[in-house]
Coordinates of C-alpha atoms in Angstrom, one line a residue:
M1 CA 0.0 0.0 0.0
A2 CA 1.3 3.4 -1.0
T3 CA 1.9 5.4 2.2
A4 CA 4.9 7.6 1.5
K5 CA 4.6 11.1 0.0
F6 CA 8.2 11.4 -1.0
G7 CA 11.0 9.1 -2.0
V8 CA 14.8 9.6 -1.6
V9 CA 17.3 7.6 -3.5
G10 CA 20.8 7.5 -2.0
M11 CA 21.4 7.3 1.8
G12 CA 24.7 9.1 1.9
V13 CA 25.2 12.1 4.2
M14 CA 23.0 14.5 2.2
G15 CA 20.3 12.0 1.1
R16 CA 19.9 10.7 4.7
S17 CA 19.8 14.2 6.1
L18 CA 17.2 15.4 3.6
A19 CA 15.0 12.3 4.1
L20 CA 14.9 12.9 7.9
N21 CA 14.2 16.6 7.3
I22 CA 11.3 15.7 5.0
E23 CA 9.8 13.2 7.5
E24 CA 10.2 15.7 10.3
H25 CA 8.0 18.2 8.5
G26 CA 5.1 15.8 8.2
F27 CA 5.8 14.0 4.9
P28 CA 6.2 10.2 5.3
V29 CA 9.2 9.2 3.2
A30 CA 10.4 6.1 1.4
V31 CA 14.1 5.5 1.1
W32 CA 16.3 3.3 -1.1
N33 CA 20.1 2.8 -1.2
L34 CA 22.3 0.8 -3.5
E35 CA 23.8 -1.1 -0.6
K36 CA 21.1 -2.4 1.7
E37 CA 23.2 -1.6 4.7
G38 CA 22.5 2.1 4.1
T39 CA 18.8 1.6 4.2
D40 CA 19.1 -0.7 7.3
K41 CA 21.1 2.0 9.1
V42 CA 18.5 4.7 8.5
L43 CA 15.7 2.5 9.8
H44 CA 17.8 1.3 12.8
D45 CA 18.8 4.8 13.8
N46 CA 15.3 6.3 13.5
P47 CA 12.8 4.0 15.1
G48 CA 9.2 5.3 15.2
K49 CA 9.6 7.7 12.3
K50 CA 7.5 7.5 9.2
I51 CA 10.2 6.1 7.0
T52 CA 9.6 3.1 4.7
G53 CA 12.8 1.2 3.9
C54 CA 12.8 -0.2 0.3
Y55 CA 15.3 -2.7 -1.0
T56 CA 14.3 -2.7 -4.6
L57 CA 13.2 0.2 -6.9
P58 CA 9.8 -1.5 -7.6
E59 CA 9.3 -1.5 -3.8
L60 CA 10.1 2.2 -3.8
A61 CA 7.6 2.9 -6.6
A62 CA 4.9 0.8 -4.8
A63 CA 5.4 2.7 -1.5
L64 CA 4.9 6.2 -3.0
E65 CA 1.6 8.0 -3.5
K66 CA 0.9 9.2 -7.1
P67 CA 2.2 11.3 -8.7
R68 CA 5.4 9.9 -7.3
R69 CA 8.0 12.3 -6.2
V70 CA 11.6 11.0 -6.1
L71 CA 14.7 12.8 -5.1
I72 CA 18.1 11.4 -6.3
M73 CA 21.0 12.1 -4.0
I74 CA 23.9 10.2 -5.6
K75 CA 27.2 11.0 -7.2
A76 CA 26.9 13.2 -10.2
G77 CA 27.8 11.9 -13.7
S78 CA 27.1 8.5 -15.1
P79 CA 25.5 7.1 -11.9
V80 CA 22.6 9.6 -12.4
D81 CA 22.1 8.4 -16.0
E82 CA 22.2 4.8 -14.9
M83 CA 19.7 5.5 -12.1
L84 CA 17.3 7.3 -14.5
V85 CA 17.2 4.2 -16.8
K86 CA 16.2 2.1 -13.8
L87 CA 13.6 4.6 -12.6
R88 CA 12.0 4.8 -16.0
A89 CA 11.3 1.1 -15.7
V90 CA 9.3 1.5 -12.5
L91 CA 7.7 4.9 -12.7
E92 CA 4.8 6.2 -14.7
P93 CA 3.8 9.2 -16.8
G94 CA 3.2 12.2 -14.5
D95 CA 5.7 11.1 -11.9
I96 CA 8.5 13.5 -10.9
V97 CA 12.2 12.8 -10.5
I98 CA 14.6 15.5 -9.0
D99 CA 18.4 15.3 -9.2
G100 CA 19.6 17.0 -6.1
G101 CA 23.4 16.5 -6.7
N102 CA 26.0 18.8 -8.2
S103 CA 25.3 17.9 -11.8
W104 CA 26.6 19.8 -14.8
Y105 CA 23.7 22.0 -16.0
K106 CA 23.9 20.8 -19.6
D107 CA 23.6 17.2 -18.3
T108 CA 20.4 18.2 -16.5
E109 CA 19.0 19.7 -19.8
R110 CA 19.9 16.5 -21.7
R111 CA 18.2 14.3 -19.1
Q112 CA 15.1 16.4 -19.2
L113 CA 14.8 15.7 -22.9
E114 CA 15.6 12.0 -22.5
M115 CA 12.9 11.6 -19.8
K116 CA 10.3 13.5 -21.7
P117 CA 9.1 10.6 -24.0
S118 CA 8.3 8.5 -21.0
G119 CA 6.0 11.2 -19.6
I120 CA 8.1 11.4 -16.4
N121 CA 8.9 14.9 -15.3
F122 CA 12.6 15.7 -14.4
F123 CA 14.3 18.7 -13.0
G124 CA 17.6 19.5 -11.3
A125 CA 17.8 21.1 -7.9
G126 CA 21.0 22.6 -6.4
V127 CA 21.1 21.9 -2.7
S128 CA 23.5 23.9 -0.5
G129 CA 24.2 23.8 3.2
G130 CA 26.1 20.6 3.8
E131 CA 25.0 18.0 6.2
E132 CA 23.7 20.5 8.8
G133 CA 21.7 22.4 6.2
A134 CA 20.2 19.3 4.6
R135 CA 19.1 18.1 8.0
H136 CA 17.7 21.3 9.4
G137 CA 17.1 23.7 6.5
P138 CA 19.1 23.9 3.2
C139 CA 19.0 26.5 0.4
I140 CA 17.4 24.8 -2.6
M141 CA 17.7 26.0 -6.2
P142 CA 15.3 24.0 -8.4
G143 CA 15.2 24.5 -12.2
G144 CA 13.1 22.7 -14.7
P145 CA 9.4 22.5 -15.9
L146 CA 7.1 24.6 -13.8
E147 CA 4.5 21.9 -13.9
A148 CA 7.0 19.5 -12.2
W149 CA 7.9 22.1 -9.6
E150 CA 4.4 22.8 -8.3
P151 CA 3.7 19.3 -6.8
V152 CA 7.1 19.4 -5.1
R153 CA 6.9 23.0 -3.9
P154 CA 5.1 22.5 -0.6
I155 CA 7.6 19.9 0.5
F156 CA 10.7 21.9 -0.5
E157 CA 9.3 25.1 1.1
A158 CA 8.7 23.2 4.3
I159 CA 12.2 21.8 4.6
A160 CA 14.2 24.8 3.3
A161 CA 15.9 27.2 5.6
K162 CA 13.8 30.2 6.7
T163 CA 14.8 33.8 7.1
D164 CA 12.8 37.0 7.5
S165 CA 12.5 37.0 3.7
G166 CA 10.8 33.6 3.6
A167 CA 11.8 30.1 2.7
C168 CA 15.2 29.8 1.0
V169 CA 13.9 28.1 -2.1
T170 CA 12.4 29.3 -5.3
H171 CA 11.7 28.1 -8.9
V172 CA 14.9 29.4 -10.5
G173 CA 13.7 28.9 -14.1
P174 CA 13.4 26.3 -16.8
D175 CA 16.0 23.8 -18.2
G176 CA 19.2 23.5 -16.2
S177 CA 18.9 26.9 -14.6
G178 CA 18.8 25.5 -11.0
H179 CA 22.0 23.6 -11.4
F180 CA 23.6 26.5 -13.2
V181 CA 22.8 28.8 -10.3
K182 CA 24.1 26.2 -7.8
M183 CA 27.3 26.0 -9.8
V184 CA 27.8 29.8 -9.7
H185 CA 27.0 29.7 -5.9
N186 CA 29.9 27.3 -5.5
G187 CA 32.1 29.5 -7.6
I188 CA 31.3 32.5 -5.4
E189 CA 32.0 30.1 -2.4
Y190 CA 35.5 29.4 -3.8
G191 CA 36.1 33.1 -4.1
D192 CA 34.8 33.8 -0.6
M193 CA 36.9 31.1 1.0
Q194 CA 40.1 32.3 -0.8
L195 CA 39.5 35.9 0.2
I196 CA 39.1 34.8 3.8
A197 CA 42.3 32.7 3.6
E198 CA 44.2 35.7 2.3
A199 CA 42.9 37.9 5.0
Y200 CA 44.0 35.3 7.6
D201 CA 47.5 35.1 5.9
L202 CA 48.0 38.9 6.1
L203 CA 46.8 39.1 9.7
R204 CA 49.1 36.4 10.9
K205 CA 52.2 37.2 8.8
V206 CA 52.1 41.0 8.7
G207 CA 49.7 41.8 11.5
G208 CA 51.4 39.2 13.8
L209 CA 48.0 37.9 15.2
T210 CA 48.0 34.6 17.1
A211 CA 45.2 32.1 16.7
P212 CA 43.3 33.4 19.8
Q213 CA 43.6 36.9 18.4
L214 CA 42.4 35.7 15.0
A215 CA 39.4 34.1 16.6
E216 CA 38.6 37.3 18.4
Q217 CA 39.0 39.4 15.3
F218 CA 36.8 37.1 13.1
T219 CA 34.2 37.0 15.9
A220 CA 34.1 40.8 15.9
W221 CA 33.9 40.9 12.1
N222 CA 31.0 38.5 12.3
K223 CA 29.0 41.0 14.4
G224 CA 29.2 43.6 11.7
R225 CA 29.1 44.1 7.9
L226 CA 31.1 40.9 7.3
E227 CA 28.7 38.7 9.1
S228 CA 28.4 35.4 7.3
F229 CA 28.5 31.7 7.7
L230 CA 32.1 31.4 6.5
I231 CA 33.4 34.2 8.8
E232 CA 31.5 32.5 11.7
I233 CA 33.0 29.1 11.2
T234 CA 36.5 30.6 10.6
A235 CA 36.4 32.2 14.0
K236 CA 35.5 28.9 15.6
I237 CA 38.3 27.0 13.6
F238 CA 40.9 29.2 15.3
T239 CA 39.8 28.1 18.8
V240 CA 40.3 24.4 18.2
E241 CA 43.5 22.9 19.8
D242 CA 45.5 20.0 18.4
P243 CA 45.4 17.3 21.1
E244 CA 48.8 16.0 20.1
T245 CA 50.9 19.2 19.9
H246 CA 48.6 21.5 21.8
R247 CA 49.0 24.0 19.0
P248 CA 46.1 25.5 17.1
L249 CA 44.8 22.6 15.0
V250 CA 44.6 24.8 11.9
D251 CA 48.4 25.2 12.0
M252 CA 48.7 21.4 11.6
V253 CA 46.5 21.2 8.5
L254 CA 48.4 20.6 5.3
D255 CA 48.1 23.7 3.1
A256 CA 46.9 21.7 0.0
A257 CA 43.3 22.5 -0.8
Q258 CA 41.1 20.1 -2.8
Q259 CA 38.2 20.8 -5.1
K260 CA 35.3 18.9 -6.6
G261 CA 35.0 20.8 -9.9
T262 CA 32.1 23.2 -9.6
G263 CA 34.4 26.1 -9.3
K264 CA 36.3 25.1 -12.4
W265 CA 33.0 24.8 -14.3
T266 CA 32.1 28.3 -13.2
A267 CA 35.3 29.7 -14.7
Q268 CA 34.9 27.7 -17.9
V269 CA 31.3 28.8 -18.5
A270 CA 32.3 32.4 -17.7
L271 CA 34.9 32.2 -20.5
D272 CA 32.3 30.7 -22.9
L273 CA 29.8 33.5 -22.1
G274 CA 32.4 36.3 -22.1
I275 CA 31.9 37.3 -18.5
P276 CA 35.0 38.2 -16.4
V277 CA 35.2 36.3 -13.0
P278 CA 38.8 37.0 -12.0
T279 CA 38.2 36.6 -8.2
I280 CA 36.7 33.1 -8.8
A281 CA 39.4 32.2 -11.3
A282 CA 42.1 33.3 -8.8
A283 CA 40.6 31.2 -6.1
I284 CA 40.8 28.1 -8.4
D285 CA 44.4 28.9 -9.3
A286 CA 45.2 29.3 -5.7
R287 CA 43.9 25.8 -4.9
V288 CA 45.8 24.3 -7.7
L289 CA 49.0 26.0 -6.6
S290 CA 48.4 24.9 -3.0
S291 CA 48.2 21.3 -4.2
M292 CA 51.8 21.6 -5.6
K293 CA 53.2 21.3 -2.0
T294 CA 56.3 19.3 -2.8
E295 CA 57.2 21.5 -5.7
R296 CA 56.6 24.7 -3.6
V297 CA 58.8 23.5 -0.8
A298 CA 61.6 22.9 -3.2
A299 CA 61.1 26.2 -5.0
A300 CA 61.2 28.1 -1.6
K301 CA 64.8 27.0 -1.3
I302 CA 65.7 28.5 -4.6
L303 CA 63.5 31.6 -5.3
S304 CA 64.1 34.8 -3.5
G305 CA 61.7 37.5 -2.3
P306 CA 60.6 39.5 0.7
V307 CA 60.3 37.5 4.0
P308 CA 57.0 38.5 5.7
K309 CA 57.4 40.1 9.1
A310 CA 55.0 41.5 11.6
D311 CA 54.4 45.3 11.3
G312 CA 53.9 47.3 14.4
E313 CA 50.6 49.0 13.3
V314 CA 48.3 46.1 14.2
K315 CA 45.0 48.0 14.3
A316 CA 45.7 49.8 11.1
I317 CA 46.5 46.5 9.4
V318 CA 43.4 44.8 10.8
D319 CA 41.2 47.7 9.6
A320 CA 42.8 47.7 6.1
V321 CA 42.4 43.9 5.8
G322 CA 38.8 44.2 6.9
D323 CA 38.1 46.9 4.3
A324 CA 39.9 44.8 1.6
L325 CA 37.9 41.6 2.5
Y326 CA 34.6 43.4 2.4
A327 CA 35.2 45.3 -0.9
A328 CA 36.7 42.2 -2.6
K329 CA 33.7 40.1 -1.5
I330 CA 31.4 42.6 -3.2
C331 CA 33.3 42.3 -6.4
S332 CA 33.2 38.5 -6.2
Y333 CA 29.4 38.4 -5.8
A334 CA 29.1 41.0 -8.5
Q335 CA 31.0 38.7 -10.9
G336 CA 28.8 35.7 -10.0
M337 CA 25.6 37.7 -10.4
N338 CA 26.7 38.9 -13.8
L339 CA 27.4 35.4 -14.9
I340 CA 23.9 34.2 -13.9
R341 CA 22.4 37.1 -15.7
A342 CA 24.4 36.4 -18.9
A343 CA 23.3 32.8 -18.9
S344 CA 19.7 33.8 -18.2
D345 CA 19.8 36.2 -21.1
A346 CA 21.5 33.8 -23.4
F347 CA 19.2 30.8 -22.7
G348 CA 15.9 32.7 -22.0
W349 CA 15.7 31.6 -18.3
K350 CA 14.4 34.9 -16.8
V351 CA 16.2 34.3 -13.6
S352 CA 15.6 36.9 -10.9
L353 CA 18.9 38.0 -9.4
G354 CA 17.1 39.6 -6.5
E355 CA 15.3 36.3 -5.7
M356 CA 18.7 34.5 -5.9
A357 CA 20.1 36.9 -3.3
R358 CA 16.9 36.3 -1.1
I359 CA 17.2 32.5 -1.0
W360 CA 21.0 32.6 -0.4
K361 CA 20.3 34.5 2.8
G362 CA 19.8 31.2 4.7
G363 CA 20.8 27.6 4.6
C364 CA 23.6 27.9 2.0
I365 CA 27.4 28.2 2.5
I366 CA 27.6 31.7 1.1
R367 CA 24.8 33.1 3.3
A368 CA 25.8 36.6 4.5
R369 CA 24.3 39.8 5.9
F370 CA 25.0 41.8 2.8
L371 CA 22.8 39.6 0.6
D372 CA 20.0 41.8 1.9
S373 CA 21.7 44.8 0.3
I374 CA 22.2 42.8 -2.9
R375 CA 18.5 41.9 -3.1
T376 CA 17.6 45.6 -2.5
A377 CA 20.0 46.7 -5.3
Y378 CA 18.3 44.4 -7.8
E379 CA 14.8 45.3 -6.5
R380 CA 15.7 48.9 -7.0
K381 CA 17.0 48.3 -10.5
P382 CA 16.4 44.8 -11.9
D383 CA 18.5 45.5 -15.0
L384 CA 21.5 46.8 -12.9
A385 CA 24.5 46.3 -15.1
N386 CA 26.8 45.6 -12.1
L387 CA 26.5 45.6 -8.4
L388 CA 29.3 48.1 -8.2
L389 CA 27.0 50.7 -9.9
D390 CA 24.4 50.5 -7.1
P391 CA 24.5 53.7 -5.1
D392 CA 24.9 51.8 -1.7
F393 CA 27.6 49.5 -3.0
N394 CA 29.3 52.4 -4.8
K395 CA 29.5 54.3 -1.5
T396 CA 30.7 51.2 0.4
I397 CA 33.5 50.6 -2.1
A398 CA 34.5 54.3 -2.0
E399 CA 34.8 54.2 1.8
A400 CA 36.8 50.9 1.8
Q401 CA 39.0 51.7 -1.1
A402 CA 42.0 53.2 0.7
G403 CA 42.2 50.3 3.1
W404 CA 41.7 47.8 0.3
R405 CA 44.6 49.3 -1.6
R406 CA 46.8 49.5 1.5
A407 CA 46.2 45.8 2.3
V408 CA 47.1 44.6 -1.2
G409 CA 50.1 46.9 -1.1
L410 CA 51.3 45.5 2.2
A411 CA 50.9 42.0 0.8
I412 CA 53.1 42.8 -2.2
Q413 CA 55.6 44.6 0.0
H414 CA 55.9 41.6 2.3
G415 CA 55.8 38.9 -0.3
V416 CA 52.4 37.5 0.8
A417 CA 50.4 36.1 -2.1
V418 CA 46.9 37.6 -2.3
P419 CA 45.6 36.6 -5.8
A420 CA 41.9 37.0 -5.0
L421 CA 42.1 40.3 -3.1
A422 CA 44.3 41.7 -5.9
A423 CA 42.1 40.2 -8.7
S424 CA 39.1 41.9 -7.1
L425 CA 40.9 45.2 -7.0
T426 CA 42.1 44.9 -10.6
Y427 CA 38.5 44.0 -11.6
Y428 CA 37.3 47.2 -9.9
D429 CA 40.0 49.3 -11.4
S430 CA 39.5 47.9 -14.9
Y431 CA 35.7 48.4 -14.7
R432 CA 36.0 52.0 -13.7
T433 CA 38.6 52.9 -16.3
T434 CA 37.5 54.7 -19.5
D435 CA 40.6 53.9 -21.5
L436 CA 42.2 50.5 -21.1
P437 CA 45.5 49.5 -22.9
Q438 CA 43.7 46.9 -25.1
N439 CA 43.9 49.5 -27.9
L440 CA 47.5 48.3 -28.2
T441 CA 46.4 44.7 -28.0
Q442 CA 44.0 45.1 -30.9
A443 CA 46.6 47.0 -32.9
Q444 CA 49.0 44.1 -32.4
R445 CA 46.4 41.6 -33.5
D446 CA 45.8 43.5 -36.6
A447 CA 49.6 43.9 -37.2
F448 CA 50.4 40.2 -37.0
G449 CA 47.2 38.6 -38.1
A450 CA 45.2 41.2 -40.1
H451 CA 42.3 40.8 -37.5
T452 CA 41.2 44.5 -38.1
Y453 CA 40.3 47.1 -35.5
E454 CA 37.8 49.8 -35.0
R455 CA 38.6 53.5 -34.6
S456 CA 37.6 55.1 -31.3
D457 CA 36.2 58.1 -33.2
R458 CA 34.3 55.9 -35.7
P459 CA 33.3 52.7 -34.0
G460 CA 31.5 50.0 -35.9
Q461 CA 33.7 49.9 -39.0
A462 CA 36.4 47.2 -39.4
I463 CA 39.7 48.6 -40.5
H464 CA 43.0 47.0 -41.4
T465 CA 46.4 48.8 -41.5
E466 CA 49.7 47.6 -42.7
W467 CA 51.6 48.4 -39.5
L468 CA 54.8 46.6 -40.3
K469 CA 55.8 48.2 -43.6

């Protein structure tokens, strides 16, 4: 007898947490896992809950009320395609399948087309917030057919994080727009994390701050304009002691960052769409360089440069780094928003940037106080060309600019690498500059390849000159 209102395939950390969240909000859930032990564990650990354990996909289909609603939480890529083949065999026209993993948005669009002949609705939903968010309130970014979204909407709105602006979920748009927005969210996350890491590096190497002082400073920042999930957890990280050495545990962590690929996708798509995302790109490069640990250790013995040393003006340094971090974060979010808008325009998705800022306020990794200001900026001017042009952000950048430049200058002077802070500043300076040196670049292209150029006093006409006579 069909008693479950929602099905979840995949009992890994995220699938299990979402299943429990759904059940807790009054929706009996049916679960299935490739290895039966995963299903057994969920049932064993949650006695008395309205969870139906299924050991075959036909059992899962039989346990679900129609139209069936099934969320897939498995590894992205070919496993999703294989699962869809199996689900097509047990589901019926009108049923709904949601891919909640970090899938490539083009794969989501392909799968929608492949599922269409069967009459089974399919859409992709980006889910952010990690295990804690999935269990108690994630940010959800669904994209796909509107008719498939509506039957799922009450459940997703119930389980999503809540802020004073409502549930942190919305129908992003058609096609693969949900997974695209989640991809960009992750790209912004890469940038945010790198900016925070660079601020930390400056504060410890040039400011001379110890771990307890860093914890205190990040805690203070989290009570002001920099308030965000990532700043909050950073402050807590500095308080954890290594039980073996009794040093701050963060000092014992190998400085080789890993990545899963969504940040790289963001940079690749940005190149395809012609949107500059230098902060995000710098963050990706920084992770790649960090992974070259053995090579860097060897290079450090050969290559010369300034040796960072603590500067006496601690408060001035802290203030400058705070300004730099805030201004650079604005640039990073501006780049991400511009990328979403470019894709929306190119693919006809009609994504609301203000609505994206609203749902990112809670549940997700990049949640931050200033998302309210971003939402307000796009409500004030939906076709805003760049966040930097909003009056409030313009004023903020103007006020932070001196400190931002000082922080980047200190980093260069002391030999501390700040690729993302510097990339954000360069992005800002390039965007505000009337005459960039690419006139020379275009002249060079015409000189060696006859690629032509346009005159600044008569744009629109392709001209070729024999420069090398």
